[in-house]
Each structure stands twice: as C-alpha cells, then as structure tokens.
Amino acid sequence: MANILIVYSTTDGHTLRICRRLQQVIERQAHRVTLASVNDEPDADLDPFDKIVIGASIRYGKHRPQVYDFIRRNVKVLESKPSAFFSVNVVARKPDKNRPETNPYIKQFQKKAPWQPKEMAVFAGKIDYQKYSFWDRHIIRLIMWMTEGPTHPKTVAEFTNWKEVEAFGQRVCVM
C-alpha cells in the first residue's frame, strides 16, 4: 500500500473535484491518499509520501505561480519519487488538444517547470458563467467566442471525461 499525496491548485473548484475522483479511484486499490491545496500547504513535508501528484487549473492561459513555486521548492523530492502532473483547462475539450502531447498548456508547463513528471494528463474543465465575477464572465466569454466555445451567459458546461480521470488514477497506482 502506497501513501500518495495529491497537491492541487484550483480556481473555481473543479480541479479539486477531479482530485477527489482520483482519490476514490486510488483508495479503491488500497492506497492512502492525502489531498492538499498548494495555497494551504505551500511548505508541505513530502518525505512521508511514496508518490506525489500535482494538479493545476488554467486561468487566462496560465497555471498559477504558486504551482511553479511549489515545484521549485520541492524539485529534488519530486524527481526522487514516482510523480505525476495533470492540467485542467477548457481548451482540452477539443479532440486535437486533449492529450499531453497536443495540449498547449502542458507544453508550456514542460518548458517552464524544472521537473518532468513520470506521468502526465490533461482534462477538460468546466464553464460556469454564473459563478464568475463580472469581469471574469466577460473575459472568459470573449475567449470562448474566439475559440468557438459556449458563450451564453447562463451556460454551465462540464467537458471533463471522467473515464480518462479514472484511467489516470489507475496509472498513478502502478507508477
């Protein structure tokens, strides 16, 4: 039985929801899982964990700086253990951008991060215009208009392929 840490950065809560599904999948395989927000646990002790997973959402084309800070502070430990990374972004709703090798945000992450995880995944996120602030709603609608996504101000659209999330959870179990 492995002791697995899933560190996450979420903007609107959907990445946390994905982490909780991963936790369920992994715990069904008799592993222990701890979830920790990169914001709440920036100096978490990684030594007790056998495997580490980091998940991060995209907002306005970028992963949060706290994600990169966490990785820089812990790069030696991350490189010494089985580790994985996943990104949550709405561009992954498109079939030609829903794999790590085709997703622009994963490519950006690989160039910017000092760590190259053993496993990577990308999951399509969720649009919920009614939850967003006035400015976020309008900026995201503009981005969706430019990328041919949903723009109606009352749209709630979840694009996540939960079978892919579960398959990633299974890969984490055996890495």
mmCIF file of N, CA and C in Angstrom, residues 63-137:
data_model
loop_
_atom_site.group_PDB
_atom_site.id
_atom_site.type_symbol
_atom_site.label_atom_id
_atom_site.label_comp_id
_atom_site.label_asym_id
_atom_site.label_seq_id
_atom_site.Cartn_x
_atom_site.Cartn_y
_atom_site.Cartn_z
ATOM 1 N N HIS A 63 -0.963 28.450 -15.614
ATOM 2 C CA HIS A 63 -1.080 27.820 -14.300
ATOM 3 C C HIS A 63 -0.668 28.877 -13.277
ATOM 4 N N ARG A 64 -1.195 28.804 -12.096
ATOM 5 C CA ARG A 64 -0.881 29.796 -11.057
ATOM 6 C C ARG A 64 0.598 29.758 -10.674
ATOM 7 N N PRO A 65 1.164 30.897 -10.338
ATOM 8 C CA PRO A 65 2.574 30.947 -9.927
ATOM 9 C C PRO A 65 2.881 30.053 -8.722
ATOM 10 N N GLN A 66 1.902 29.867 -7.820
ATOM 11 C CA GLN A 66 2.122 29.032 -6.639
ATOM 12 C C GLN A 66 2.474 27.587 -7.024
ATOM 13 N N VAL A 67 1.962 27.128 -8.154
ATOM 14 C CA VAL A 67 2.254 25.764 -8.613
ATOM 15 C C VAL A 67 3.742 25.656 -8.934
ATOM 16 N N TYR A 68 4.249 26.614 -9.687
ATOM 17 C CA TYR A 68 5.669 26.606 -10.060
ATOM 18 C C TYR A 68 6.561 26.817 -8.834
ATOM 19 N N ASP A 69 6.111 27.668 -7.903
ATOM 20 C CA ASP A 69 6.876 27.877 -6.664
ATOM 21 C C ASP A 69 6.975 26.577 -5.867
ATOM 22 N N PHE A 70 5.855 25.872 -5.752
ATOM 23 C CA PHE A 70 5.843 24.601 -5.032
ATOM 24 C C PHE A 70 6.802 23.605 -5.684
ATOM 25 N N ILE A 71 6.758 23.539 -6.989
ATOM 26 C CA ILE A 71 7.637 22.609 -7.715
ATOM 27 C C ILE A 71 9.100 22.991 -7.514
ATOM 28 N N ARG A 72 9.421 24.264 -7.640
ATOM 29 C CA ARG A 72 10.822 24.699 -7.456
ATOM 30 C C ARG A 72 11.336 24.363 -6.058
ATOM 31 N N ARG A 73 10.508 24.585 -5.047
ATOM 32 C CA ARG A 73 10.920 24.286 -3.670
ATOM 33 C C ARG A 73 11.107 22.793 -3.426
ATOM 34 N N ASN A 74 10.409 21.962 -4.201
ATOM 35 C CA ASN A 74 10.391 20.521 -3.934
ATOM 36 C C ASN A 74 10.926 19.678 -5.087
ATOM 37 N N VAL A 75 11.633 20.280 -6.019
ATOM 38 C CA VAL A 75 12.034 19.563 -7.228
ATOM 39 C C VAL A 75 12.863 18.314 -6.925
ATOM 40 N N LYS A 76 13.744 18.367 -5.942
ATOM 41 C CA LYS A 76 14.577 17.191 -5.628
ATOM 42 C C LYS A 76 13.734 16.020 -5.167
ATOM 43 N N VAL A 77 12.767 16.296 -4.301
ATOM 44 C CA VAL A 77 11.893 15.221 -3.808
ATOM 45 C C VAL A 77 11.015 14.706 -4.948
ATOM 46 N N LEU A 78 10.477 15.620 -5.754
ATOM 47 C CA LEU A 78 9.614 15.216 -6.868
ATOM 48 C C LEU A 78 10.362 14.317 -7.850
ATOM 49 N N GLU A 79 11.623 14.626 -8.089
ATOM 50 C CA GLU A 79 12.413 13.819 -9.019
ATOM 51 C C GLU A 79 12.825 12.478 -8.420
ATOM 52 N N SER A 80 12.826 12.374 -7.114
ATOM 53 C CA SER A 80 13.289 11.144 -6.470
ATOM 54 C C SER A 80 12.176 10.113 -6.241
ATOM 55 N N LYS A 81 10.933 10.490 -6.515
ATOM 56 C CA LYS A 81 9.798 9.598 -6.253
ATOM 57 C C LYS A 81 8.930 9.487 -7.502
ATOM 58 N N PRO A 82 8.136 8.419 -7.597
ATOM 59 C CA PRO A 82 7.144 8.373 -8.670
ATOM 60 C C PRO A 82 6.232 9.598 -8.544
ATOM 61 N N SER A 83 6.054 10.304 -9.647
ATOM 62 C CA SER A 83 5.291 11.545 -9.588
ATOM 63 C C SER A 83 4.517 11.759 -10.882
ATOM 64 N N ALA A 84 3.475 12.563 -10.771
ATOM 65 C CA ALA A 84 2.606 12.820 -11.912
ATOM 66 C C ALA A 84 2.096 14.251 -11.854
ATOM 67 N N PHE A 85 1.682 14.743 -13.019
ATOM 68 C CA PHE A 85 1.115 16.085 -13.129
ATOM 69 C C PHE A 85 -0.096 16.017 -14.055
ATOM 70 N N PHE A 86 -1.126 16.774 -13.709
ATOM 71 C CA PHE A 86 -2.235 16.953 -14.652
ATOM 72 C C PHE A 86 -2.680 18.407 -14.664
ATOM 73 N N SER A 87 -3.143 18.819 -15.829
ATOM 74 C CA SER A 87 -3.636 20.174 -16.038
ATOM 75 C C SER A 87 -5.118 20.096 -16.370
ATOM 76 N N VAL A 88 -5.871 21.064 -15.865
ATOM 77 C CA VAL A 88 -7.297 21.161 -16.154
ATOM 78 C C VAL A 88 -7.512 22.459 -16.920
ATOM 79 N N ASN A 89 -7.997 22.320 -18.151
ATOM 80 C CA ASN A 89 -8.236 23.510 -18.964
ATOM 81 C C ASN A 89 -9.345 23.247 -19.974
ATOM 82 N N VAL A 90 -10.040 24.295 -20.355
ATOM 83 C CA VAL A 90 -11.188 24.150 -21.236
ATOM 84 C C VAL A 90 -10.764 23.909 -22.683
ATOM 85 N N VAL A 91 -9.561 24.307 -23.050
ATOM 86 C CA VAL A 91 -9.118 24.039 -24.420
ATOM 87 C C VAL A 91 -9.029 22.526 -24.660
ATOM 88 N N ALA A 92 -8.872 21.748 -23.614
ATOM 89 C CA ALA A 92 -8.806 20.288 -23.736
ATOM 90 C C ALA A 92 -10.150 19.680 -24.137
ATOM 91 N N ARG A 93 -11.178 20.491 -24.266
ATOM 92 C CA ARG A 93 -12.463 19.992 -24.757
ATOM 93 C C ARG A 93 -12.363 19.625 -26.227
ATOM 94 N N LYS A 94 -11.361 20.152 -26.899
ATOM 95 C CA LYS A 94 -11.179 19.909 -28.332
ATOM 96 C C LYS A 94 -10.375 18.624 -28.541
ATOM 97 N N PRO A 95 -10.840 17.767 -29.428
ATOM 98 C CA PRO A 95 -10.160 16.477 -29.635
ATOM 99 C C PRO A 95 -8.680 16.599 -30.020
ATOM 100 N N ASP A 96 -8.300 17.663 -30.681
ATOM 101 C CA ASP A 96 -6.899 17.818 -31.084
ATOM 102 C C ASP A 96 -6.040 18.481 -30.005
ATOM 103 N N LYS A 97 -6.615 18.733 -28.819
ATOM 104 C CA LYS A 97 -5.865 19.369 -27.729
ATOM 105 C C LYS A 97 -6.093 18.673 -26.386
ATOM 106 N N ASN A 98 -6.535 17.418 -26.428
ATOM 107 C CA ASN A 98 -6.909 16.738 -25.185
ATOM 108 C C ASN A 98 -5.919 15.662 -24.735
ATOM 109 N N ARG A 99 -4.707 15.719 -25.239
ATOM 110 C CA ARG A 99 -3.652 14.793 -24.809
ATOM 111 C C ARG A 99 -2.432 15.616 -24.402
ATOM 112 N N PRO A 100 -1.610 15.111 -23.493
ATOM 113 C CA PRO A 100 -0.442 15.890 -23.066
ATOM 114 C C PRO A 100 0.445 16.353 -24.223
ATOM 115 N N GLU A 101 0.604 15.513 -25.225
ATOM 116 C CA GLU A 101 1.491 15.886 -26.333
ATOM 117 C C GLU A 101 0.871 16.901 -27.290
ATOM 118 N N THR A 102 -0.454 17.161 -27.174
ATOM 119 C CA THR A 102 -1.092 18.130 -28.071
ATOM 120 C C THR A 102 -1.651 19.348 -27.338
ATOM 121 N N ASN A 103 -1.643 19.328 -26.030
ATOM 122 C CA ASN A 103 -2.236 20.426 -25.272
ATOM 123 C C ASN A 103 -1.228 21.557 -25.076
ATOM 124 N N PRO A 104 -1.574 22.777 -25.473
ATOM 125 C CA PRO A 104 -0.608 23.879 -25.364
ATOM 126 C C PRO A 104 -0.191 24.205 -23.931
ATOM 127 N N TYR A 105 -1.072 23.971 -22.964
ATOM 128 C CA TYR A 105 -0.737 24.291 -21.580
ATOM 129 C C TYR A 105 0.201 23.263 -20.964
ATOM 130 N N ILE A 106 0.099 22.028 -21.381
ATOM 131 C CA ILE A 106 1.061 21.018 -20.938
ATOM 132 C C ILE A 106 2.424 21.316 -21.559
ATOM 133 N N LYS A 107 2.425 21.689 -22.822
ATOM 134 C CA LYS A 107 3.700 22.046 -23.484
ATOM 135 C C LYS A 107 4.345 23.242 -22.776
ATOM 136 N N GLN A 108 3.536 24.235 -22.442
ATOM 137 C CA GLN A 108 4.022 25.409 -21.715
ATOM 138 C C GLN A 108 4.581 24.995 -20.351
ATOM 139 N N PHE A 109 3.874 24.110 -19.660
ATOM 140 C CA PHE A 109 4.321 23.621 -18.362
ATOM 141 C C PHE A 109 5.679 22.925 -18.489
ATOM 142 N N GLN A 110 5.817 22.073 -19.483
ATOM 143 C CA GLN A 110 7.068 21.331 -19.660
ATOM 144 C C GLN A 110 8.255 22.258 -19.908
ATOM 145 N N LYS A 111 8.027 23.368 -20.566
ATOM 146 C CA LYS A 111 9.104 24.335 -20.814
ATOM 147 C C LYS A 111 9.446 25.132 -19.559
ATOM 148 N N LYS A 112 8.433 25.427 -18.755
ATOM 149 C CA LYS A 112 8.627 26.331 -17.619
ATOM 150 C C LYS A 112 9.023 25.622 -16.319
ATOM 151 N N ALA A 113 8.521 24.424 -16.099
ATOM 152 C CA ALA A 113 8.752 23.728 -14.827
ATOM 153 C C ALA A 113 10.131 23.069 -14.803
ATOM 154 N N PRO A 114 10.806 23.105 -13.653
ATOM 155 C CA PRO A 114 12.113 22.455 -13.534
ATOM 156 C C PRO A 114 12.020 20.939 -13.310
ATOM 157 N N TRP A 115 10.811 20.399 -13.342
ATOM 158 C CA TRP A 115 10.545 18.990 -13.043
ATOM 159 C C TRP A 115 9.793 18.369 -14.211
ATOM 160 N N GLN A 116 10.191 17.177 -14.578
ATOM 161 C CA GLN A 116 9.481 16.436 -15.610
ATOM 162 C C GLN A 116 8.863 15.191 -14.968
ATOM 163 N N PRO A 117 7.563 15.211 -14.714
ATOM 164 C CA PRO A 117 6.901 14.095 -14.047
ATOM 165 C C PRO A 117 6.917 12.825 -14.896
ATOM 166 N N LYS A 118 6.794 11.695 -14.227
ATOM 167 C CA LYS A 118 6.791 10.398 -14.915
ATOM 168 C C LYS A 118 5.483 10.171 -15.663
ATOM 169 N N GLU A 119 4.397 10.687 -15.141
ATOM 170 C CA GLU A 119 3.073 10.572 -15.772
ATOM 171 C C GLU A 119 2.482 11.964 -15.939
ATOM 172 N N MET A 120 1.782 12.169 -17.063
ATOM 173 C CA MET A 120 1.097 13.446 -17.289
ATOM 174 C C MET A 120 -0.280 13.189 -17.878
ATOM 175 N N ALA A 121 -1.189 14.104 -17.592
ATOM 176 C CA ALA A 121 -2.539 14.018 -18.149
ATOM 177 C C ALA A 121 -3.091 15.431 -18.299
ATOM 178 N N VAL A 122 -4.084 15.542 -19.129
ATOM 179 C CA VAL A 122 -4.809 16.802 -19.283
ATOM 180 C C VAL A 122 -6.294 16.464 -19.318
ATOM 181 N N PHE A 123 -7.064 17.247 -18.572
ATOM 182 C CA PHE A 123 -8.503 17.030 -18.501
ATOM 183 C C PHE A 123 -9.225 18.322 -18.863
ATOM 184 N N ALA A 124 -10.284 18.174 -19.627
ATOM 185 C CA ALA A 124 -11.107 19.333 -19.960
ATOM 186 C C ALA A 124 -11.844 19.778 -18.698
ATOM 187 N N GLY A 125 -11.977 21.071 -18.552
ATOM 188 C CA GLY A 125 -12.582 21.628 -17.346
ATOM 189 C C GLY A 125 -14.060 21.906 -17.477
ATOM 190 N N LYS A 126 -14.474 22.968 -16.859
ATOM 191 C CA LYS A 126 -15.886 23.311 -16.762
ATOM 192 C C LYS A 126 -16.047 24.818 -16.933
ATOM 193 N N ILE A 127 -17.130 25.210 -17.579
ATOM 194 C CA ILE A 127 -17.519 26.620 -17.703
ATOM 195 C C ILE A 127 -18.794 26.798 -16.890
ATOM 196 N N ASP A 128 -18.799 27.787 -16.016
ATOM 197 C CA ASP A 128 -19.994 28.114 -15.236
ATOM 198 C C ASP A 128 -20.039 29.628 -15.092
ATOM 199 N N TYR A 129 -20.562 30.277 -16.108
ATOM 200 C CA TYR A 129 -20.543 31.743 -16.159
ATOM 201 C C TYR A 129 -21.210 32.393 -14.957
ATOM 202 N N GLN A 130 -22.229 31.782 -14.409
ATOM 203 C CA GLN A 130 -22.948 32.399 -13.306
ATOM 204 C C GLN A 130 -22.121 32.451 -12.019
ATOM 205 N N LYS A 131 -21.097 31.583 -11.907
ATOM 206 C CA LYS A 131 -20.232 31.596 -10.719
ATOM 207 C C LYS A 131 -19.150 32.668 -10.798
ATOM 208 N N TYR A 132 -18.869 33.148 -12.006
ATOM 209 C CA TYR A 132 -17.736 34.051 -12.203
ATOM 210 C C TYR A 132 -18.082 35.487 -11.831
ATOM 211 N N SER A 133 -17.036 36.233 -11.508
ATOM 212 C CA SER A 133 -17.224 37.668 -11.284
ATOM 213 C C SER A 133 -17.611 38.324 -12.611
ATOM 214 N N PHE A 134 -18.052 39.548 -12.534
ATOM 215 C CA PHE A 134 -18.457 40.289 -13.733
ATOM 216 C C PHE A 134 -17.350 40.262 -14.790
ATOM 217 N N TRP A 135 -16.134 40.626 -14.400
ATOM 218 C CA TRP A 135 -15.036 40.711 -15.382
ATOM 219 C C TRP A 135 -14.613 39.334 -15.882
ATOM 220 N N ASP A 136 -14.512 38.363 -14.992
ATOM 221 C CA ASP A 136 -14.163 37.004 -15.423
ATOM 222 C C ASP A 136 -15.180 36.481 -16.435
ATOM 223 N N ARG A 137 -16.443 36.693 -16.151
ATOM 224 C CA ARG A 137 -17.501 36.212 -17.041
ATOM 225 C C ARG A 137 -17.318 36.778 -18.450
#
